[in-house]
């Protein structure tokens, strides 16, 4: 039963969550056929997605840091809790300064991921947490990259400030994942 829930969560993450990244296909000019163009992300959409993603990763990090996991995972997760707490505070301040509402609940897909992490322990939790981090960071980087191309200067500035931090988080998550790979 646990494996089935885990597979459902992975399927949701892989199929549904990519739709959260704001991209549209546009017909290309010339001989190249089809080109991918990214549409601008609206401020409210950016705040909703960024906040939900940071909340997911904070909650997952607290879970992995608070349980018996591989040392590499525990170390990464402990550092991630601090980073995510700070990032959530920055997103909250960003939204508050612009009178934008914060989501009251996580995106459904994010909640499913947490529910499927909770019953796992040691090696299963370590490996699944590493997978979740890699996927979540890839999605989050897509959100922030779209925001960095926004015509809304405040979002662009905020995203440009956060992107190098997220890229470092992604590098560290890759190292963690490589260390616990079977």
XYZ file of N, CA, C and O in Angstrom:
728
model
N 0.820 -1.200 0.000
C 0.000 0.000 0.000
C 0.859 1.256 0.000
O 0.568 2.199 -0.707
N 1.947 1.239 0.791
C 2.838 2.394 0.833
C 3.498 2.626 -0.516
O 3.645 3.757 -0.951
N 3.889 1.540 -1.165
C 4.535 1.652 -2.469
C 3.558 2.238 -3.485
O 3.928 3.092 -4.289
N 2.319 1.820 -3.411
C 1.318 2.342 -4.344
C 1.140 3.847 -4.153
O 1.109 4.600 -5.124
N 1.053 4.306 -2.891
C 0.909 5.745 -2.621
C 2.131 6.499 -3.113
O 2.017 7.592 -3.657
N 3.298 5.910 -2.929
C 4.530 6.530 -3.383
C 4.541 6.654 -4.903
O 4.893 7.701 -5.453
N 4.134 5.600 -5.589
C 4.084 5.647 -7.046
C 3.073 6.675 -7.535
O 3.319 7.362 -8.532
N 1.966 6.795 -6.854
C 0.974 7.809 -7.217
C 1.574 9.193 -7.061
O 1.430 10.049 -7.932
N 2.281 9.420 -5.950
C 2.894 10.732 -5.714
C 3.925 11.063 -6.782
O 3.989 12.183 -7.281
N 4.741 10.084 -7.136
C 5.741 10.304 -8.176
C 5.056 10.625 -9.493
O 5.459 11.546 -10.206
N 4.010 9.890 -9.812
C 3.274 10.142 -11.048
C 2.696 11.549 -11.063
O 2.751 12.236 -12.082
N 2.147 11.972 -9.952
C 1.581 13.319 -9.855
C 2.674 14.351 -10.059
O 2.519 15.300 -10.825
N 3.798 14.165 -9.389
C 4.904 15.107 -9.509
C 5.389 15.192 -10.949
O 5.639 16.278 -11.467
N 5.540 14.069 -11.596
C 6.101 14.043 -12.935
C 5.124 14.551 -13.982
O 5.520 15.221 -14.928
N 3.831 14.259 -13.810
C 2.875 14.633 -14.851
C 2.149 15.939 -14.601
O 1.952 16.713 -15.528
N 1.767 16.199 -13.380
C 0.942 17.373 -13.110
C 1.781 18.591 -12.749
O 1.534 19.681 -13.240
N 2.778 18.422 -11.914
C 3.545 19.559 -11.429
C 4.253 20.328 -12.531
O 4.338 21.541 -12.462
N 4.765 19.687 -13.600
C 5.381 20.482 -14.657
C 4.443 21.522 -15.254
O 4.893 22.539 -15.765
N 3.135 21.286 -15.153
C 2.189 22.266 -15.662
C 2.193 23.539 -14.836
O 1.734 24.580 -15.280
N 2.739 23.475 -13.631
C 2.814 24.664 -12.790
C 3.849 25.643 -13.294
O 3.804 26.820 -12.989
N 4.801 25.156 -14.073
C 5.800 26.050 -14.642
C 5.175 26.727 -15.841
O 4.692 26.074 -16.753
N 5.209 28.048 -15.835
C 4.533 28.791 -16.886
C 5.288 28.778 -18.212
O 6.172 29.565 -18.443
N 4.951 27.867 -19.075
C 5.558 27.817 -20.403
C 4.459 27.568 -21.420
O 3.509 26.858 -21.149
N 4.602 28.191 -22.556
C 3.649 27.966 -23.636
C 4.429 27.681 -24.899
O 5.548 28.145 -25.075
N 3.844 26.899 -25.770
C 4.468 26.622 -27.061
C 4.005 27.689 -28.047
O 2.841 28.049 -28.085
N 4.937 28.169 -28.831
C 4.603 29.152 -29.860
C 5.158 28.670 -31.190
O 6.206 28.031 -31.233
N 4.468 28.981 -32.252
C 4.929 28.589 -33.567
C 6.166 29.402 -33.901
O 6.169 30.616 -33.816
N 7.237 28.710 -34.262
C 8.500 29.382 -34.589
C 8.460 29.960 -35.984
O 7.654 29.589 -36.820
N 9.377 30.864 -36.251
C 9.499 31.466 -37.562
C 10.609 30.764 -38.325
O 11.559 30.279 -37.745
N 10.514 30.700 -39.598
C 11.572 30.139 -40.425
C 11.545 28.625 -40.436
O 10.563 27.988 -40.122
N 12.685 28.045 -40.786
C 12.783 26.612 -41.003
C 12.880 25.797 -39.722
O 12.809 24.591 -39.757
N 13.052 26.428 -38.588
C 13.275 25.680 -37.360
C 12.030 24.958 -36.854
O 12.125 24.139 -35.959
N 10.868 25.243 -37.383
C 9.653 24.537 -36.946
C 9.047 25.194 -35.731
O 8.566 26.300 -35.803
N 9.095 24.488 -34.585
C 8.466 24.982 -33.368
C 9.526 25.433 -32.380
O 10.490 24.730 -32.145
N 9.314 26.584 -31.804
C 10.227 27.101 -30.780
C 9.472 27.196 -29.470
O 8.270 27.396 -29.453
N 10.193 27.053 -28.370
C 9.566 27.194 -27.066
C 9.744 28.623 -26.593
O 10.838 29.158 -26.633
N 8.666 29.220 -26.152
C 8.680 30.571 -25.638
C 8.087 30.533 -24.245
O 7.120 29.820 -23.999
N 8.643 31.274 -23.328
C 8.112 31.305 -21.977
C 7.237 32.535 -21.829
O 7.670 33.640 -22.131
N 6.030 32.327 -21.345
C 5.141 33.459 -21.126
C 5.509 34.119 -19.810
O 6.053 33.479 -18.917
N 5.207 35.382 -19.665
C 5.491 36.061 -18.398
C 4.652 35.463 -17.268
O 3.512 35.068 -17.472
N 5.248 35.398 -16.110
C 4.530 34.902 -14.940
C 3.964 36.116 -14.201
O 4.642 37.127 -14.030
N 2.715 36.009 -13.818
C 2.068 37.110 -13.103
C 2.517 37.111 -11.644
O 2.824 36.059 -11.080
N 2.536 38.263 -10.994
C 3.015 38.353 -9.608
C 2.294 37.404 -8.640
O 2.944 36.739 -7.831
N 0.972 37.330 -8.717
C 0.221 36.470 -7.805
C 0.528 35.002 -8.038
O 0.632 34.214 -7.098
N 0.683 34.624 -9.291
C 1.015 33.246 -9.631
C 2.417 32.898 -9.116
O 2.644 31.828 -8.559
N 3.337 33.820 -9.297
C 4.698 33.605 -8.813
C 4.713 33.404 -7.298
O 5.316 32.449 -6.793
N 4.046 34.274 -6.568
C 4.021 34.172 -5.105
C 3.392 32.847 -4.679
O 3.908 32.153 -3.797
N 2.292 32.471 -5.308
C 1.609 31.214 -4.964
C 2.526 30.013 -5.179
O 2.689 29.170 -4.298
N 3.146 29.943 -6.332
C 4.004 28.799 -6.649
C 5.291 28.790 -5.821
O 5.707 27.746 -5.315
N 5.915 29.947 -5.680
C 7.167 30.025 -4.924
C 6.932 29.690 -3.457
O 7.726 28.971 -2.840
N 5.839 30.194 -2.905
C 5.546 29.949 -1.495
C 5.210 28.476 -1.252
O 5.687 27.872 -0.290
N 4.419 27.898 -2.117
C 4.059 26.495 -1.956
C 5.285 25.593 -2.092
O 5.478 24.662 -1.307
N 6.135 25.895 -3.057
C 7.346 25.090 -3.248
C 8.280 25.202 -2.048
O 8.801 24.199 -1.559
N 8.489 26.402 -1.561
C 9.362 26.591 -0.397
C 8.766 25.919 0.840
O 9.497 25.331 1.642
N 7.444 25.966 0.983
C 6.781 25.301 2.115
C 6.961 23.787 2.039
O 7.241 23.139 3.048
N 6.768 23.231 0.837
C 6.971 21.800 0.639
C 8.386 21.408 1.051
O 8.581 20.459 1.817
N 9.355 22.136 0.557
C 10.737 21.766 0.816
C 11.129 21.984 2.276
O 11.922 21.211 2.825
N 10.557 22.984 2.911
C 10.823 23.177 4.340
C 10.256 22.007 5.145
O 10.928 21.449 6.018
N 9.018 21.639 4.852
C 8.379 20.544 5.591
C 9.108 19.224 5.337
O 9.328 18.443 6.264
N 9.502 18.967 4.105
C 10.240 17.739 3.786
C 11.597 17.733 4.483
O 12.036 16.703 5.004
N 12.255 18.878 4.517
C 13.564 18.979 5.178
C 13.431 18.743 6.678
O 14.258 18.039 7.280
N 12.402 19.299 7.285
C 12.182 19.071 8.722
C 11.949 17.588 8.996
O 12.461 17.047 9.979
N 11.200 16.948 8.138
C 10.928 15.519 8.285
C 12.224 14.711 8.183
O 12.516 13.879 9.037
N 13.022 14.979 7.150
C 14.268 14.234 6.953
C 15.302 14.555 8.028
O 16.032 13.670 8.471
N 15.359 15.796 8.472
C 16.332 16.183 9.505
C 15.944 15.629 10.869
O 16.809 15.346 11.698
N 14.658 15.445 11.100
C 14.171 15.011 12.401
C 14.092 13.505 12.580
O 13.781 13.021 13.667
N 14.356 12.768 11.542
C 14.284 11.315 11.607
C 15.660 10.713 11.394
O 16.604 11.380 10.988
N 15.717 9.416 11.630
C 16.958 8.670 11.377
C 17.096 8.506 9.868
O 16.321 7.795 9.237
N 18.052 9.208 9.277
C 18.324 9.130 7.847
C 19.834 9.004 7.650
O 20.601 9.133 8.608
N 20.239 8.786 6.425
C 21.664 8.724 6.110
C 22.315 10.051 6.507
O 21.685 11.110 6.407
N 23.566 10.028 6.953
C 24.241 11.254 7.403
C 24.245 12.364 6.349
O 24.069 13.543 6.682
N 24.429 12.007 5.076
C 24.443 13.010 4.004
C 23.087 13.700 3.894
O 23.007 14.908 3.656
N 22.032 12.927 4.077
C 20.674 13.466 3.994
C 20.389 14.336 5.208
O 19.858 15.443 5.079
N 20.747 13.845 6.375
C 20.511 14.610 7.597
C 21.232 15.963 7.535
O 20.672 16.999 7.882
N 22.466 15.953 7.066
C 23.250 17.182 6.955
C 22.602 18.163 5.971
O 22.416 19.341 6.279
N 22.250 17.667 4.789
C 21.609 18.524 3.788
C 20.275 19.049 4.310
O 19.976 20.239 4.196
N 19.463 18.157 4.863
C 18.126 18.536 5.330
C 18.199 19.563 6.453
O 17.402 20.508 6.492
N 19.150 19.396 7.360
C 19.293 20.355 8.466
C 19.613 21.745 7.925
O 19.017 22.743 8.349
N 20.533 21.815 6.970
C 20.863 23.106 6.352
C 19.669 23.648 5.559
O 19.398 24.856 5.570
N 18.942 22.752 4.894
C 17.794 23.168 4.088
C 16.682 23.772 4.941
O 15.998 24.692 4.502
N 16.505 23.266 6.162
C 15.479 23.832 7.049
C 15.762 25.314 7.273
O 14.874 26.163 7.139
N 17.005 25.630 7.599
C 17.372 27.035 7.817
C 17.180 27.875 6.575
O 16.628 28.978 6.631
N 17.619 27.367 5.434
C 17.481 28.121 4.191
C 16.009 28.340 3.858
O 15.592 29.446 3.502
N 15.205 27.286 3.948
C 13.794 27.377 3.583
C 13.020 28.305 4.513
O 12.139 29.042 4.070
N 13.344 28.260 5.796
C 12.682 29.158 6.742
C 12.956 30.610 6.356
O 12.041 31.442 6.309
N 14.211 30.902 6.046
C 14.573 32.252 5.621
C 13.925 32.646 4.310
O 13.458 33.776 4.151
N 13.883 31.720 3.350
C 13.263 32.018 2.060
C 11.770 32.272 2.218
O 11.227 33.215 1.613
N 11.106 31.485 3.033
C 9.675 31.722 3.275
C 9.448 33.107 3.868
O 8.506 33.810 3.480
N 10.294 33.520 4.787
C 10.167 34.860 5.373
C 10.361 35.936 4.312
O 9.653 36.947 4.307
N 11.280 35.717 3.400
C 11.511 36.698 2.323
C 10.325 36.755 1.370
O 9.926 37.839 0.921
N 9.763 35.599 1.047
C 8.585 35.584 0.175
C 7.409 36.263 0.871
O 6.670 37.037 0.251
N 7.240 35.985 2.155
C 6.161 36.625 2.922
C 6.329 38.140 2.926
O 5.358 38.883 2.732
N 7.541 38.622 3.148
C 7.795 40.070 3.155
C 7.535 40.658 1.767
O 6.921 41.728 1.646
N 7.985 39.962 0.725
C 7.766 40.404 -0.647
C 6.266 40.561 -0.918
O 5.816 41.579 -1.453
N 5.493 39.556 -0.542
C 4.046 39.590 -0.762
C 3.383 40.681 0.076
O 2.522 41.417 -0.413
N 3.780 40.791 1.325
C 3.188 41.784 2.229
C 3.421 43.209 1.710
O 2.519 44.036 1.710
N 4.640 43.493 1.251
C 4.962 44.831 0.738
C 4.131 45.200 -0.483
O 3.942 46.377 -0.775
N 3.622 44.203 -1.171
C 2.847 44.446 -2.386
C 1.367 44.105 -2.217
O 0.631 44.034 -3.190
N 0.973 43.873 -0.981
C -0.421 43.533 -0.664
C -0.928 42.339 -1.469
O -2.072 42.324 -1.932
N -0.066 41.341 -1.638
C -0.463 40.126 -2.348
C -0.762 39.037 -1.328
O -0.031 38.891 -0.347
N -1.816 38.272 -1.559
C -2.149 37.206 -0.615
C -1.189 36.018 -0.756
O -0.706 35.721 -1.843
N -0.938 35.380 0.371
C -0.171 34.133 0.371
C -1.161 32.982 0.350
O -2.249 33.081 0.910
N -0.799 31.874 -0.269
C -1.720 30.735 -0.274
C -1.895 30.202 1.144
O -0.945 30.153 1.920
N -3.106 29.810 1.465
C -3.375 29.286 2.808
C -3.039 27.805 2.909
O -2.846 27.276 3.994
N -2.968 27.133 1.774
C -2.601 25.711 1.739
C -1.597 25.492 0.615
O -1.539 26.266 -0.335
N -0.839 24.407 0.729
C 0.102 24.031 -0.325
C -0.672 23.580 -1.557
O -1.806 23.144 -1.469
N 0.007 23.641 -2.696
C -0.548 23.060 -3.907
C -0.847 21.596 -3.596
O -0.123 20.948 -2.829
N -1.902 21.049 -4.179
C -2.308 19.673 -3.906
C -1.160 18.691 -4.104
O -0.928 17.802 -3.287
N -0.428 18.847 -5.201
C 0.675 17.939 -5.512
C 1.727 17.964 -4.407
O 2.319 16.945 -4.074
N 1.974 19.137 -3.859
C 2.966 19.269 -2.790
C 2.505 18.557 -1.525
O 3.298 17.899 -0.845
N 1.241 18.663 -1.208
C 0.713 17.991 -0.024
C 0.800 16.471 -0.177
O 1.139 15.762 0.768
N 0.535 15.963 -1.372
C 0.617 14.525 -1.628
C 2.047 14.035 -1.412
O 2.269 12.973 -0.826
N 3.016 14.803 -1.851
C 4.419 14.413 -1.681
C 4.749 14.266 -0.198
O 5.352 13.271 0.220
N 4.346 15.228 0.615
C 4.616 15.169 2.060
C 3.923 13.956 2.679
O 4.525 13.228 3.474
N 2.676 13.732 2.328
C 1.944 12.589 2.880
C 2.623 11.266 2.544
O 2.560 10.328 3.332
N 3.274 11.209 1.401
C 3.953 9.976 1.011
C 5.357 9.855 1.590
O 5.912 8.762 1.618
N 5.930 10.932 2.057
C 7.225 10.867 2.740
C 7.066 10.428 4.196
O 7.935 9.746 4.738
N 5.983 10.835 4.819
C 5.795 10.634 6.257
C 5.937 9.187 6.725
O 6.564 8.949 7.751
N 5.418 8.185 6.041
C 5.542 6.822 6.571
C 6.915 6.175 6.351
O 7.180 5.111 6.897
N 7.782 6.795 5.578
C 9.073 6.189 5.250
C 10.069 6.351 6.386
O 9.950 7.249 7.219
N 11.077 5.472 6.397
C 12.136 5.609 7.384
C 13.488 5.260 6.780
O 13.580 4.714 5.694
N 14.519 5.608 7.476
C 15.929 5.483 7.158
C 16.247 5.501 5.661
O 16.216 6.544 5.038
N 16.599 4.363 5.071
C 17.076 4.351 3.699
C 15.982 4.767 2.711
O 16.232 5.543 1.786
N 14.762 4.284 2.908
C 13.668 4.653 2.004
C 13.401 6.157 2.073
O 13.233 6.816 1.046
N 13.381 6.707 3.282
C 13.179 8.149 3.445
C 14.358 8.916 2.854
O 14.168 9.929 2.166
N 15.564 8.451 3.105
C 16.751 9.130 2.574
C 16.705 9.222 1.050
O 16.894 10.298 0.474
N 16.437 8.111 0.413
C 16.414 8.098 -1.058
C 15.241 8.899 -1.618
O 15.392 9.638 -2.589
N 14.085 8.730 -1.024
C 12.913 9.458 -1.530
C 13.059 10.953 -1.302
O 12.689 11.755 -2.151
N 13.599 11.347 -0.155
C 13.825 12.776 0.109
C 14.771 13.358 -0.942
O 14.523 14.450 -1.468
N 15.841 12.631 -1.264
C 16.781 13.102 -2.282
C 16.072 13.266 -3.631
O 16.271 14.274 -4.331
N 15.230 12.310 -3.999
C 14.470 12.400 -5.254
C 13.536 13.606 -5.246
O 13.448 14.351 -6.225
N 12.827 13.774 -4.136
C 11.893 14.897 -4.017
C 12.640 16.213 -4.141
O 12.188 17.128 -4.840
N 13.783 16.317 -3.485
C 14.551 17.552 -3.547
C 14.986 17.866 -4.975
O 14.874 19.006 -5.417
N 15.487 16.881 -5.670
C 15.937 17.110 -7.046
C 14.768 17.587 -7.920
O 14.899 18.561 -8.654
N 13.645 16.907 -7.814
C 12.484 17.278 -8.622
C 11.940 18.653 -8.220
O 11.639 19.487 -9.078
N 11.818 18.876 -6.924
C 11.260 20.148 -6.443
C 12.169 21.319 -6.808
O 11.683 22.384 -7.207
N 13.465 21.130 -6.688
C 14.387 22.209 -7.046
C 14.365 22.497 -8.541
O 14.435 23.663 -8.950
N 14.255 21.470 -9.358
C 14.140 21.697 -10.798
C 12.882 22.506 -11.115
O 12.921 23.447 -11.918
N 11.772 22.140 -10.481
C 10.528 22.884 -10.690
C 10.665 24.325 -10.186
O 10.250 25.271 -10.853
N 11.250 24.467 -9.018
C 11.401 25.795 -8.420
C 12.315 26.671 -9.275
O 12.036 27.866 -9.465
N 13.392 26.103 -9.785
C 14.269 26.870 -10.667
C 13.507 27.346 -11.905
O 13.698 28.482 -12.356
N 12.621 26.509 -12.429
C 11.800 26.920 -13.568
C 10.891 28.091 -13.232
O 10.736 29.023 -14.029
N 10.316 28.064 -12.054
C 9.441 29.154 -11.604
C 10.237 30.455 -11.497
O 9.816 31.506 -11.994
N 11.395 30.391 -10.865
C 12.209 31.594 -10.666
C 12.824 32.081 -11.974
O 12.988 33.295 -12.168
N 13.160 31.167 -12.872
C 13.687 31.602 -14.179
C 12.603 32.327 -14.972
O 12.875 33.329 -15.643
N 11.386 31.813 -14.909
C 10.278 32.501 -15.575
C 10.066 33.877 -14.953
O 9.847 34.863 -15.652
N 10.163 33.945 -13.637
C 9.993 35.230 -12.948
C 11.117 36.206 -13.288
O 10.888 37.415 -13.363
N 12.310 35.693 -13.523
C 13.429 36.585 -13.856
C 13.262 37.215 -15.244
O 13.928 38.200 -15.554
N 12.358 36.682 -16.046
C 12.051 37.266 -17.356
C 10.748 38.066 -17.335
O 10.259 38.482 -18.380
N 10.226 38.282 -16.155
C 8.946 38.970 -16.016
C 9.065 40.451 -16.379
O 10.080 41.084 -16.098
N 8.012 41.004 -16.961
C 8.003 42.447 -17.194
C 7.774 43.228 -15.895
O 7.984 44.437 -15.857
N 7.382 42.525 -14.830
C 7.167 43.154 -13.525
C 8.518 43.249 -12.825
O 9.078 42.244 -12.404
N 9.028 44.453 -12.694
C 10.382 44.654 -12.192
C 10.595 44.081 -10.794
O 11.651 43.513 -10.511
N 9.617 44.200 -9.915
C 9.780 43.700 -8.546
C 9.987 42.189 -8.536
O 10.847 41.675 -7.805
N 9.220 41.465 -9.340
C 9.362 40.012 -9.414
C 10.707 39.652 -10.034
O 11.412 38.758 -9.556
N 11.060 40.347 -11.093
C 12.329 40.092 -11.769
C 13.493 40.287 -10.804
O 14.382 39.431 -10.717
N 13.496 41.366 -10.066
C 14.569 41.661 -9.113
C 14.632 40.592 -8.025
O 15.713 40.099 -7.685
N 13.477 40.229 -7.471
C 13.426 39.213 -6.416
C 13.947 37.878 -6.942
O 14.779 37.225 -6.307
N 13.485 37.481 -8.110
C 13.904 36.197 -8.694
C 15.402 36.195 -8.985
O 16.091 35.207 -8.708
N 15.915 37.285 -9.532
C 17.344 37.371 -9.840
C 18.195 37.259 -8.574
O 19.306 36.728 -8.614
N 17.664 37.731 -7.470
C 18.370 37.642 -6.186
C 18.383 36.196 -5.663
O 19.376 35.731 -5.110
N 17.295 35.479 -5.850
C 17.142 34.130 -5.296
C 17.755 33.047 -6.189
O 18.237 32.029 -5.698
N 17.751 33.237 -7.492
C 18.212 32.197 -8.417
C 19.597 31.622 -8.092
O 19.741 30.389 -8.071
N 20.618 32.431 -7.820
C 21.926 31.828 -7.497
C 21.879 30.956 -6.236
O 22.563 29.930 -6.159
N 21.060 31.341 -5.283
C 20.904 30.548 -4.058
C 20.270 29.198 -4.373
O 20.691 28.162 -3.855
N 19.252 29.207 -5.223
C 18.580 27.960 -5.595
C 19.498 27.060 -6.418
O 19.459 25.836 -6.273
N 20.297 27.662 -7.272
C 21.245 26.866 -8.046
C 22.252 26.186 -7.124
O 22.616 25.026 -7.338
N 22.678 26.872 -6.069
C 23.581 26.274 -5.071
C 22.858 25.154 -4.324
O 23.433 24.084 -4.083
N 21.597 25.365 -3.961
C 20.806 24.314 -3.312
C 20.727 23.090 -4.223
O 20.848 21.960 -3.762
N 20.538 23.311 -5.506
C 20.436 22.216 -6.480
C 21.748 21.445 -6.569
O 21.761 20.219 -6.612
N 22.865 22.157 -6.600
C 24.179 21.503 -6.630
C 24.379 20.644 -5.381
O 24.854 19.504 -5.471
N 24.043 21.192 -4.220
C 24.193 20.453 -2.971
C 23.261 19.239 -2.922
O 23.646 18.178 -2.429
N 22.057 19.406 -3.437
C 21.116 18.279 -3.476
C 21.636 17.184 -4.404
O 21.480 15.993 -4.115
N 22.251 17.570 -5.502
C 22.820 16.584 -6.424
C 23.928 15.791 -5.735
O 24.004 14.571 -5.866
N 24.776 16.470 -4.975
C 25.845 15.787 -4.234
C 25.253 14.803 -3.222
O 25.733 13.681 -3.085
N 24.203 15.247 -2.509
C 23.538 14.373 -1.554
C 22.962 13.160 -2.263
O 23.150 12.020 -1.832
N 22.295 13.388 -3.356
C 21.669 12.307 -4.109
C 22.716 11.320 -4.620
O 22.531 10.104 -4.524
N 23.804 11.825 -5.147
C 24.872 10.962 -5.646
C 25.467 10.112 -4.520
O 25.807 8.952 -4.727
N 25.572 10.688 -3.331
C 26.184 9.981 -2.198
C 25.335 8.811 -1.700
O 25.878 7.841 -1.159
N 24.021 8.876 -1.898
C 23.172 7.797 -1.365
C 22.608 6.899 -2.456
O 21.881 5.954 -2.155
N 22.984 7.165 -3.677
C 22.506 6.345 -4.795
C 22.980 4.909 -4.614
O 24.125 4.694 -4.220
N 22.109 3.930 -4.906
C 22.511 2.524 -4.743
C 23.620 2.118 -5.692
O 23.850 2.660 -6.688
